[in-house]
Tab-separated table of C-alpha atoms in Angstrom:
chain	number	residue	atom	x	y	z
A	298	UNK	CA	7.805	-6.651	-16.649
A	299	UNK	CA	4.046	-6.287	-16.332
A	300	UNK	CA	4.301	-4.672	-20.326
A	301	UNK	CA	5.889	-8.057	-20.960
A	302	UNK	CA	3.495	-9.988	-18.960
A	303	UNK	CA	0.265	-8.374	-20.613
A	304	UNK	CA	2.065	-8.758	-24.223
A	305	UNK	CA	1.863	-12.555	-23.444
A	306	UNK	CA	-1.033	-13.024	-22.510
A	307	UNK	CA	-2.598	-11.046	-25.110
A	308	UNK	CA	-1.425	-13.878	-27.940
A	309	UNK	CA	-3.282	-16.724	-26.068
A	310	UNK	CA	-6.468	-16.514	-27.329
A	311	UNK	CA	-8.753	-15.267	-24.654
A	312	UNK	CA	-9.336	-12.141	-22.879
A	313	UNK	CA	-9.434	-14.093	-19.664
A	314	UNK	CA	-5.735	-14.517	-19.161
A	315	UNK	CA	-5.407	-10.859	-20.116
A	316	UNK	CA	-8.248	-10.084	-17.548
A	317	UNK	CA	-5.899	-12.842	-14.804
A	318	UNK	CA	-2.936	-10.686	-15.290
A	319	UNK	CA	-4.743	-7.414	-14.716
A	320	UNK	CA	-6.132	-8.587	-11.286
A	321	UNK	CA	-3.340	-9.705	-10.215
A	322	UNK	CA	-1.327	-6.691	-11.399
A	323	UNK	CA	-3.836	-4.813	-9.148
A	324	UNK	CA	-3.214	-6.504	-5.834
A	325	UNK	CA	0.521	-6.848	-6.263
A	326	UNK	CA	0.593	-2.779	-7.165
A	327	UNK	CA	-0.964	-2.214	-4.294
A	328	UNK	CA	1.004	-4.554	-1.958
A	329	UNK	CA	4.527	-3.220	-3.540
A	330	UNK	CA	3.568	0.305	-4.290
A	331	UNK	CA	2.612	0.772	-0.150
A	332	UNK	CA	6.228	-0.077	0.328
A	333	UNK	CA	7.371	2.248	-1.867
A	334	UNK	CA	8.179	4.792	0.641
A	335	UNK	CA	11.163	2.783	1.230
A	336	UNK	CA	12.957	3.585	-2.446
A	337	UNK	CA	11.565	7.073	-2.366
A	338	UNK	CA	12.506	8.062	1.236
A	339	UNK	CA	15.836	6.052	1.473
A	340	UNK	CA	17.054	8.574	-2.187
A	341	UNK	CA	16.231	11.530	-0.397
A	342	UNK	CA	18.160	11.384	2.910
A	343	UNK	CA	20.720	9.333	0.963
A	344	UNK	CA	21.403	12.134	-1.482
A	345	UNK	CA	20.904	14.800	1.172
A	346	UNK	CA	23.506	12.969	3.016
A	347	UNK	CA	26.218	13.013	0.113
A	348	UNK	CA	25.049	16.365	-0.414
A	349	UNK	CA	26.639	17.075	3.324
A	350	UNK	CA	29.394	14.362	2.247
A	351	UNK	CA	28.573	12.141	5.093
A	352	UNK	CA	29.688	8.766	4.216
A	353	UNK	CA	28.593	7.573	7.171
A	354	UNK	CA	25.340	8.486	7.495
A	355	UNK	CA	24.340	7.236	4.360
A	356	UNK	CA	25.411	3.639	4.914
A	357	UNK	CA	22.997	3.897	7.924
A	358	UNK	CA	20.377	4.954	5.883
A	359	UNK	CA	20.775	1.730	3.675
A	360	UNK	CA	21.057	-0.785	6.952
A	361	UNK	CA	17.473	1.112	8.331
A	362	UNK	CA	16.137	0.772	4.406
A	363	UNK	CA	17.306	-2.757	3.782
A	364	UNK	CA	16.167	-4.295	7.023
A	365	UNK	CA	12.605	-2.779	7.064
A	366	UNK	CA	12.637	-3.893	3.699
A	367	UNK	CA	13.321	-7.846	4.631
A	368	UNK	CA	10.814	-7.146	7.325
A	369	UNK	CA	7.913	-6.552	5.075
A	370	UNK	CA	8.517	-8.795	2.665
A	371	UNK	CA	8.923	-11.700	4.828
A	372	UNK	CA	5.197	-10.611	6.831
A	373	UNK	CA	3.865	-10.468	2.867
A	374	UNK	CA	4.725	-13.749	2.300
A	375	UNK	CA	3.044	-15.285	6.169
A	376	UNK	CA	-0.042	-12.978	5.076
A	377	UNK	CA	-0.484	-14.326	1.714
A	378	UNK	CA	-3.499	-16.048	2.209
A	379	UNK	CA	-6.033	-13.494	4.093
A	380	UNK	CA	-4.586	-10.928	1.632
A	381	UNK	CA	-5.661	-13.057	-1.164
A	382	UNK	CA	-8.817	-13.430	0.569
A	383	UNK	CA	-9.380	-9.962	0.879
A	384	UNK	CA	-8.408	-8.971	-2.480
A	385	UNK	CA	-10.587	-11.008	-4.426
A	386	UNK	CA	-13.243	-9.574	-2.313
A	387	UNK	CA	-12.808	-6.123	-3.190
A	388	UNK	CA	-12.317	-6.927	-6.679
A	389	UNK	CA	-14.956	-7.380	-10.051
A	390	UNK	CA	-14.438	-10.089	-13.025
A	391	UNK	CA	-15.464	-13.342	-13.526
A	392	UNK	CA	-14.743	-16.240	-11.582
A	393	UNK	CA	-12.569	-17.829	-14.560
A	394	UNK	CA	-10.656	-14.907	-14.294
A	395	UNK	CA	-10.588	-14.608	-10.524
A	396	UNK	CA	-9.515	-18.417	-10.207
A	397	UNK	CA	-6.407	-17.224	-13.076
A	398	UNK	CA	-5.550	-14.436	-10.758
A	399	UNK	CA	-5.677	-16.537	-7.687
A	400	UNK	CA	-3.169	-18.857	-9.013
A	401	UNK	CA	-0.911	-16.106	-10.419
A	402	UNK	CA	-1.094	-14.414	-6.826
A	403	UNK	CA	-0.175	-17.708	-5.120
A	404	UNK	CA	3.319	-17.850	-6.663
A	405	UNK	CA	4.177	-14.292	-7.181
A	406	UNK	CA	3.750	-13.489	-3.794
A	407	UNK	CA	7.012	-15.443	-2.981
A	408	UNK	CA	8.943	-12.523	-4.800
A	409	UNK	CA	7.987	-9.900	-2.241
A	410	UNK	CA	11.431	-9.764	-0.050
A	411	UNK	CA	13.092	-9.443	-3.386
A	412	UNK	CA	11.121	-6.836	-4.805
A	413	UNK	CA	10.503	-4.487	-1.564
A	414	UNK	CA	14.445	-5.223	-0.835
A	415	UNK	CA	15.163	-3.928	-4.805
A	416	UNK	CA	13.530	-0.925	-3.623
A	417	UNK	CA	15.712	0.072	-0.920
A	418	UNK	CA	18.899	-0.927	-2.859
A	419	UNK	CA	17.990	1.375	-5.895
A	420	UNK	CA	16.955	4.250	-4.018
A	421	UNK	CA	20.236	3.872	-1.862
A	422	UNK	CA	22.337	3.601	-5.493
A	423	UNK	CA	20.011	6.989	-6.596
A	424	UNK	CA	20.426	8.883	-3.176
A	425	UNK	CA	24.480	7.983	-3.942
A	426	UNK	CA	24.121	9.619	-7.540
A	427	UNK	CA	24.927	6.167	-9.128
A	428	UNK	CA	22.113	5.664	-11.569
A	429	UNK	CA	24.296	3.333	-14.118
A	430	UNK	CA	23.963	0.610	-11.167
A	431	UNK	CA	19.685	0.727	-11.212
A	432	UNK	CA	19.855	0.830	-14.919
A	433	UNK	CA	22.062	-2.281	-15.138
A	434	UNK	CA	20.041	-4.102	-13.125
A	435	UNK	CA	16.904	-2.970	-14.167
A	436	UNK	CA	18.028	-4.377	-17.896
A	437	UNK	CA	18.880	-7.452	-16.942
A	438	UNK	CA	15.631	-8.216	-14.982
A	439	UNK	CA	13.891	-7.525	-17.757
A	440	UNK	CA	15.875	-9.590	-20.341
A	441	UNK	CA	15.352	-12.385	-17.350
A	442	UNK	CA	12.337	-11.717	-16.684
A	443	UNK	CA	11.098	-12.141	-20.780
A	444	UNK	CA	13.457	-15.461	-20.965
A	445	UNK	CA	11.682	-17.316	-18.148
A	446	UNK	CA	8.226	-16.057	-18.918
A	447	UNK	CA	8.604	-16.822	-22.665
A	448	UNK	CA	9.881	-20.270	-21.835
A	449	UNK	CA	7.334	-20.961	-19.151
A	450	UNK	CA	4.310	-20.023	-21.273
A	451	UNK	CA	5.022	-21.027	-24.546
A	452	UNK	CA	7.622	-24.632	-23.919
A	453	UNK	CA	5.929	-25.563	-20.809
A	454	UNK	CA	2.408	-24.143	-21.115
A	455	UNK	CA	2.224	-22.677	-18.115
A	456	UNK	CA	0.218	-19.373	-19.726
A	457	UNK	CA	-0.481	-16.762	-16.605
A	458	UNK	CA	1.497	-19.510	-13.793
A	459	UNK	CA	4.286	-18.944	-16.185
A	460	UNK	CA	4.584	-15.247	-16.110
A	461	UNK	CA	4.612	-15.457	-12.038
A	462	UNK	CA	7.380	-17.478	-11.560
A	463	UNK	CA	9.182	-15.957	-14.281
A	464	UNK	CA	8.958	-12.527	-12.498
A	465	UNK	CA	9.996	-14.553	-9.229
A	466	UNK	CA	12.951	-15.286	-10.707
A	467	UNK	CA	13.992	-12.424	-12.159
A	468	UNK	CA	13.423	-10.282	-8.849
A	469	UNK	CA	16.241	-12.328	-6.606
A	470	UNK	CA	18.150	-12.164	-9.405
A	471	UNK	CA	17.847	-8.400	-9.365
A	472	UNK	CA	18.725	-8.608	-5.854
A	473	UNK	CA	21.280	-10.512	-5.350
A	474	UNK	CA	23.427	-8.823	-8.215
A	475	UNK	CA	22.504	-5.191	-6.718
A	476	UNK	CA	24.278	-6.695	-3.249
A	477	UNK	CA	27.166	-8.099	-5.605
A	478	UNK	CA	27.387	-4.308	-7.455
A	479	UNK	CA	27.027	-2.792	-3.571
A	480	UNK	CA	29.620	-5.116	-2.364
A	481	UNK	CA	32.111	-4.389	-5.278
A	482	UNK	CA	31.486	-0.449	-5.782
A	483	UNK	CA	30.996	1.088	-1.934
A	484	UNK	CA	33.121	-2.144	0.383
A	485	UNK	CA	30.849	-4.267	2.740
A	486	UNK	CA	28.922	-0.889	4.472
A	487	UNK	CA	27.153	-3.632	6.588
A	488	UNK	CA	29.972	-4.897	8.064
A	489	UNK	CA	30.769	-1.921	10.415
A	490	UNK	CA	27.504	-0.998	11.033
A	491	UNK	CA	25.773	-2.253	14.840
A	492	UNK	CA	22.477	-3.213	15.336
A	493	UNK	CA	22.157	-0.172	17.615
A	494	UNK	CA	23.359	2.021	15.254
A	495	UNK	CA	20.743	0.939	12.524
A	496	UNK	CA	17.849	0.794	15.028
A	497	UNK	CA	18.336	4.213	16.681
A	498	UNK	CA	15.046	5.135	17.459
A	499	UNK	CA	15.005	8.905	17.074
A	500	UNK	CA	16.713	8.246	12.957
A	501	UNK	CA	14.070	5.467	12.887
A	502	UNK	CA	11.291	8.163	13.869
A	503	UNK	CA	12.689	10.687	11.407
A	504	UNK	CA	12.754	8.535	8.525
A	505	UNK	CA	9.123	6.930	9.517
A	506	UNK	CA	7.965	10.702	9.738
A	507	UNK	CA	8.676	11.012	5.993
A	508	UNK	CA	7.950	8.000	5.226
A	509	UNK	CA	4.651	8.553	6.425
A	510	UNK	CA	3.513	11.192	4.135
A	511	UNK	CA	4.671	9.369	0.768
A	512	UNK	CA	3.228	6.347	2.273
A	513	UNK	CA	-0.458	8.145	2.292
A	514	UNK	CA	0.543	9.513	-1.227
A	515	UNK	CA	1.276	6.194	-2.413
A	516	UNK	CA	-1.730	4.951	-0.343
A	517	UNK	CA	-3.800	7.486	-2.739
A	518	UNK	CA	-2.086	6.062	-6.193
A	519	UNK	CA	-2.832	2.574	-5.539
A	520	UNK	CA	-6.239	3.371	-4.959
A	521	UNK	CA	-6.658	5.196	-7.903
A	522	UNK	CA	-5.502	2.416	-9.863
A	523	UNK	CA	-7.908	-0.173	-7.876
A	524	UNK	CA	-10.385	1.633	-8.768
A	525	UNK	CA	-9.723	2.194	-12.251
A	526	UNK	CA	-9.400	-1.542	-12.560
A	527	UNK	CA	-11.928	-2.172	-10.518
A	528	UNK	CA	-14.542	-0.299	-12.186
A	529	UNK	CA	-13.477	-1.948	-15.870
A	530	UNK	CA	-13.854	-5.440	-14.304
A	531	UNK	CA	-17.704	-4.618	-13.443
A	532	UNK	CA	-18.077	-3.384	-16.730
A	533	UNK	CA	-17.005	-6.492	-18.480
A	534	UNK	CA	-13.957	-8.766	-19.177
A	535	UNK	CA	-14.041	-7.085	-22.435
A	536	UNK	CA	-13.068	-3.598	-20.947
A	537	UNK	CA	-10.713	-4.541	-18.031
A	538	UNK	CA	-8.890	-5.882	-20.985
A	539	UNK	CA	-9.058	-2.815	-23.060
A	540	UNK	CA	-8.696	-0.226	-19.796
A	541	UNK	CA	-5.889	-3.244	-18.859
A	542	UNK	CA	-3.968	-2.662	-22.018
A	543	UNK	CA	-4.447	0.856	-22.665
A	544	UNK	CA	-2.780	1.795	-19.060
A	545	UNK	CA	0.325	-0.080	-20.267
A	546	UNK	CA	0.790	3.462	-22.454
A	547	UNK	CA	0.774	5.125	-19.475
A	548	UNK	CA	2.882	3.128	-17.890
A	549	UNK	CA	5.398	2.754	-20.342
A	550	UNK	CA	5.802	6.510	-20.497
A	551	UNK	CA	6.147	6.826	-16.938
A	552	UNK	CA	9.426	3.912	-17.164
A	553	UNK	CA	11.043	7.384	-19.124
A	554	UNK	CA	9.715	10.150	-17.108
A	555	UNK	CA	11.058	7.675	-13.890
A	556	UNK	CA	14.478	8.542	-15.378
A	557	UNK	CA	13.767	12.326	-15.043
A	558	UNK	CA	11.641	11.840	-11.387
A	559	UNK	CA	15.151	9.749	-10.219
A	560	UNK	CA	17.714	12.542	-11.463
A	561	UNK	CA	15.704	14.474	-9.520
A	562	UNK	CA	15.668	12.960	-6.526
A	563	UNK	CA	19.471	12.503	-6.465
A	564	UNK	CA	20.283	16.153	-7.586
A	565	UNK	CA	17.571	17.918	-5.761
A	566	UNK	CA	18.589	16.004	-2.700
A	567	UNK	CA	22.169	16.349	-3.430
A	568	UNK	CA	21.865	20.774	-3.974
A	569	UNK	CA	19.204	20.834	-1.177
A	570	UNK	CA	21.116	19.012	1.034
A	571	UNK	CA	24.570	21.564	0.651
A	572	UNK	CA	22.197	24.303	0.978
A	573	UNK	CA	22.436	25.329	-2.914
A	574	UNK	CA	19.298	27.206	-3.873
A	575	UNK	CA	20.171	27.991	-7.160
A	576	UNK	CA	21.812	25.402	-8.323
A	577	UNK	CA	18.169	23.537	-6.937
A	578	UNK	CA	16.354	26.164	-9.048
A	579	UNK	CA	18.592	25.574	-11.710
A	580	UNK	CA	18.203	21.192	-12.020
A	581	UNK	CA	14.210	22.019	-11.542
A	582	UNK	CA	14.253	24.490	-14.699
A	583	UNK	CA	16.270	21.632	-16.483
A	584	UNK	CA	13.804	18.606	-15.572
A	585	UNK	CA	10.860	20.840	-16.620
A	586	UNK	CA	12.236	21.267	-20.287
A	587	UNK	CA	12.737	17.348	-20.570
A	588	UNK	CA	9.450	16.529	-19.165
A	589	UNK	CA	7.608	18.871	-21.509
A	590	UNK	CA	9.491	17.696	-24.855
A	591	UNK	CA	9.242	13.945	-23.578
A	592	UNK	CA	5.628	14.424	-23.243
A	593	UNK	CA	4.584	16.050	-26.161
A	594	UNK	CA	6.796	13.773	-28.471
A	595	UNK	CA	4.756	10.503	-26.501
A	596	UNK	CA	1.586	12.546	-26.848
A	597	UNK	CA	2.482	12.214	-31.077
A	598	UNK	CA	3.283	9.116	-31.226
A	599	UNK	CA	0.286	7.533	-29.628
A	600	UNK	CA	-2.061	9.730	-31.667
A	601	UNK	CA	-0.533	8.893	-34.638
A	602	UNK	CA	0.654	5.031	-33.428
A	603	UNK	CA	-1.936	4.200	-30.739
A	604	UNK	CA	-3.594	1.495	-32.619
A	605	UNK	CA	-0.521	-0.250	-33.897
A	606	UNK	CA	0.523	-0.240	-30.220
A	607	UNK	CA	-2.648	-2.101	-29.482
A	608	UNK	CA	-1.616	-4.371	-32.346
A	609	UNK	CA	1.414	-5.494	-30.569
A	610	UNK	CA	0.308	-5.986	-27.229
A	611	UNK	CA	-2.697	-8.709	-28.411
A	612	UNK	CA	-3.679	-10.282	-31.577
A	613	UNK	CA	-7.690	-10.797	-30.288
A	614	UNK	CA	-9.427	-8.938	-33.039
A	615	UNK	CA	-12.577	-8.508	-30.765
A	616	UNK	CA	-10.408	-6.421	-28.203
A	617	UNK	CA	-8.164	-4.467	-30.490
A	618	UNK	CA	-11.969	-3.243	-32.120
A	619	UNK	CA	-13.048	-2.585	-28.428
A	620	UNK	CA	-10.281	-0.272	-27.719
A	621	UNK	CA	-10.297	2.261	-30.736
A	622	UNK	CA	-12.845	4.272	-29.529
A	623	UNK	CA	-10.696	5.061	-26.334
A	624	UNK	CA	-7.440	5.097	-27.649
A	625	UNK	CA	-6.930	8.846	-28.142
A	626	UNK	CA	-7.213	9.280	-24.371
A	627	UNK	CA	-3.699	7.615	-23.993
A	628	UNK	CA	-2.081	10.708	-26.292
A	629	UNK	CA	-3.546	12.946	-23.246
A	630	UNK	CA	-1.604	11.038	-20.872
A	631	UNK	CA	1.929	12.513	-21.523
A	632	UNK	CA	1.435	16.010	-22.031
A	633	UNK	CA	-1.196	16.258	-18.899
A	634	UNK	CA	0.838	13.519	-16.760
A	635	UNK	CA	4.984	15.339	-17.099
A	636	UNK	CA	4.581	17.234	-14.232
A	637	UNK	CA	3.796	15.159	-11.624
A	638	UNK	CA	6.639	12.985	-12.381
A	639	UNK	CA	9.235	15.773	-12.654
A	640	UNK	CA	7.985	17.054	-9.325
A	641	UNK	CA	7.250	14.289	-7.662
A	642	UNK	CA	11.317	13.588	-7.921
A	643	UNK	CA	12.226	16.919	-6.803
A	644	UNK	CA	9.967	17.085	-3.590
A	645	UNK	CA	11.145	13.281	-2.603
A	646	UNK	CA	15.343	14.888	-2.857
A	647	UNK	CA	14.052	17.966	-0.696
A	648	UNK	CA	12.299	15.267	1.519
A	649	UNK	CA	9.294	17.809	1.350
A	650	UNK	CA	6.710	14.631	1.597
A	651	UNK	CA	3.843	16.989	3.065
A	652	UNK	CA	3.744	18.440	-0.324
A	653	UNK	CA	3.390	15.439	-2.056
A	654	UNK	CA	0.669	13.982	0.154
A	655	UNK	CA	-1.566	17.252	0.094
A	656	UNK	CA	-1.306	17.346	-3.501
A	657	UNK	CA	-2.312	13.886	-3.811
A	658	UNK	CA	-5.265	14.007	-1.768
A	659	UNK	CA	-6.450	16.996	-3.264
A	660	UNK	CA	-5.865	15.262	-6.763
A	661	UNK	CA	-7.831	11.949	-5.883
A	662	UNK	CA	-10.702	13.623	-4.088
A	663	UNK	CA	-11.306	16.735	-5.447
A	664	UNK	CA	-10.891	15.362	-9.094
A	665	UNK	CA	-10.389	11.621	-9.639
A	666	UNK	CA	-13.280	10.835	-7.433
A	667	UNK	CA	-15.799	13.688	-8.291
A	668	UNK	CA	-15.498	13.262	-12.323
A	669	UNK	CA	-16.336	9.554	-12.160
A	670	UNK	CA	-19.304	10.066	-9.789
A	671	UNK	CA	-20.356	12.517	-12.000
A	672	UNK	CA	-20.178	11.416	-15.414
A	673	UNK	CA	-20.377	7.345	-14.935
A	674	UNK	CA	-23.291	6.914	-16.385
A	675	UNK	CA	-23.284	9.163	-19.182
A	676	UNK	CA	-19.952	8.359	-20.127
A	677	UNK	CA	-19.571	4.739	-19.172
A	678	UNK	CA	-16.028	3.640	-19.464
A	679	UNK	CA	-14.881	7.140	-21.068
A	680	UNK	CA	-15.852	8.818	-17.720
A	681	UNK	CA	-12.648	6.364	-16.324
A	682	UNK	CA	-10.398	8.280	-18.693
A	683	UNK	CA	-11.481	11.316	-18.140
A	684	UNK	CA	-11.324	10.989	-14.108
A	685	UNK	CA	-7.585	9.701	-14.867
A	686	UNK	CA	-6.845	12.505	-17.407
A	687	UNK	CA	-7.579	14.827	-14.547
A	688	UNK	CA	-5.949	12.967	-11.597
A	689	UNK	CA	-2.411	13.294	-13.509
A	690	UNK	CA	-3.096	16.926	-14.876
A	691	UNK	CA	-4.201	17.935	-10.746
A	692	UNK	CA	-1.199	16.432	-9.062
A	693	UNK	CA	1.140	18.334	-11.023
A	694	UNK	CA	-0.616	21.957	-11.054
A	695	UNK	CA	-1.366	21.257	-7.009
A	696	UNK	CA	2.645	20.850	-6.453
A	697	UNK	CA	3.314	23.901	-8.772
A	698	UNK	CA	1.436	25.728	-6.714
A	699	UNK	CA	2.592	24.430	-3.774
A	700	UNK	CA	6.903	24.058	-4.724
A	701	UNK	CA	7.868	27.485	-3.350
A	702	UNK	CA	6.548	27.057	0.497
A	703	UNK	CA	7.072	23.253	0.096
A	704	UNK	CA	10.841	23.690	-1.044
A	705	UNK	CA	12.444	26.649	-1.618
A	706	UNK	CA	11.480	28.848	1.149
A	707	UNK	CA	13.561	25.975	3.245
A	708	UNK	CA	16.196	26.930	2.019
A	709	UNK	CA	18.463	29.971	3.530
């Protein structure tokens, strides 16, 4: 959606709206990504769960998940206005482009119980080794999601408004048909289950525990990514719209390696869960030879294609000339970034979030951090790149080296 969004906006005429859409990108990453924890954590008891065949105890898993979900998304919506406050605070650009932002965050904000609760649902449908379910609905929020943006910005002019309600939309349409496909494929699991049964506090504490540590890792992305933005917006609107469009690659290639980081949440969960080392072993050898083809054949194709990729994302001949001397940086992103994806799946199945959140720290401030402060001002923006470069490369070589104490050795 936020590929869509940014395609948009780069055929208006201005870098502004590009600039509006980046902001508020920003904030909402940060505000959904803290929640997170609640797709990632409710796959990997879920599949560990199926992995002991206990019906049961997965359909708790999904009441805990789905309420805590409602929860948060309802206090999002009753905080919207100091965390608008706040945000625009901590964050650079121009007032024109703060003021788009503002408005964009003012009606977005109203998608939050749909988009936290979409998070639960899919990583209860993952955890239950139904991927076809996320995918379906995943492809029709997008095909939504471009319908009502294209028609609000274009036929009723409603340019970055437009894009915010069209996303709005599309989310509780996402979630209501992920109930419907819940409701048809697994019964009514809701029905049976008590109150006291889905608020047990010891499960509650368990799951939190987790929760927890790929809440802090999560923590650790989004300010990564705040501060990647951040820093482009005090540069100029003329960077946060190149650094804004040139993260789409990176996004874009993580939507594939997502697939990969998702199988292995449900199989690594499922094996680790029925006590199957090898067969564990066996899924992780398997996810590492997709990652590394995926990546190089992404790395290729924006080395050779990066510019027409520009091309298609904005027609402003002032920022497509702005980007091409950063460009090449993108074709580092998939062969450096594969790792932590792959990984990142199989330590959420094993539920080994310590892992994760040690290698994360030690990513952002041993490497992210340290590069930029070091090289900021005789790089300028290509210092950003090169602290990113390195954040993606770190995560991944910190979890190989920490998969065999983190995982395995859990295992009889």
């Amino acid at each position: 959606m936020g590929l869509v969004d940014m395609a948009l906006m780069g055929h208006l005429g201005s870098a502004i709206y590009i600039g509006a859409i980046s902001l508020g990108g920003v904030i909402f990453n940060f505000l959904y990504w803290m929640f997170a924890f609640l797709r990632m954590g409710t796959s990997g008891f879920t599949a560990q769960a199926t992995g002991r065949k206990d019906r049961n105890e997965s359909e708790l898993i999904l009441g805990r998940s789905f309420v805590l979900a409602l929860f948060f998304g309802v206090l999002l919506i009753i905080l919207q206005v100091p965390i608008e406050w706040i945000s625009f605070r901590i964050l650079g650009g121009s007032e024109e482009v703060k003021q788009l932002a503002s408005q964009y965050f003012f009606i977005r904000i109203w998608a939050a119980p749909a988009t936290i609760g979409l998070y639960s649902l899919t990583g209860w449908f993952i955890g239950m080794q139904n991927a076809r379910i996320p995918m379906t609905v995943a492809i029709i929020i997008n095909i939504a999601n471009i319908i009502f943006s294209v028609f609000f910005v274009f036929v009723l002019g409603m340019k970055s408004a437009g894009v915010a309600l069209g996303t709005v939309l599309s989310q509780y349409m996402g979630l209501l048909l992920s109930l419907w496909f819940i409701h048809k494929k697994f019964g009514s699991p809701f029905s049976h289950l008590s109150r006291k049964q889905i608020l047990d506090v010891k499960a509650l504490r368990i799951f939190m525990q987790v929760n927890r540590d790929i809440f802090i890792r999560t923590l650790c992305i989004i300010g990564v990514f705040t501060f990647f933005t951040s820093k482009s917006a005090g540069m100029n609107d003329t960077i946060l719209a190149v650094n804004s469009l040139l993260l789409q690659f990176l996004m874009f290639f993580s939507f594939f390696m997502d697939g990969f980081a998702y199988a292995g949440e449900a199989l690594a969960g499922k094996y680790f869960g029925a006590g199957s080392k090898s067969k564990l072993k066996k899924v992780s050898q398997l996810l590492f030879l997709w990652g590394i083809s995926l990546g190089i054949v992404f790395s290729l194709i924006y080395f050779f294609a990066g510019n027409q990729i520009v091309a298609f994302l904005t027609d402003q001949t002032s920022i497509r000339d702005a980007a091409r001397p950063f460009i090449w940086w993108t074709a580092l992103i998939p062969v450096t970034g594969f790792a932590a994806f792959i990984w990142d799946g199989i330590y959420i199945g094993a539920t080994a979030s310590t892992g994760m959140r040690n290698s994360m720290l030690a990513a952002t401030f041993f490497l992210f951090i340290p590069t930029f402060l070091l090289f900021q001002h005789s790089l300028g923006n290509n210092a950003l790149w090169l602290a990113m470069i390195l954040f993606l490369f770190g995560r991944g070589l910190f979890q190989t080296f920490l998969a065999q104490r983190a995982i395995f050795s859990r295992m009889a």
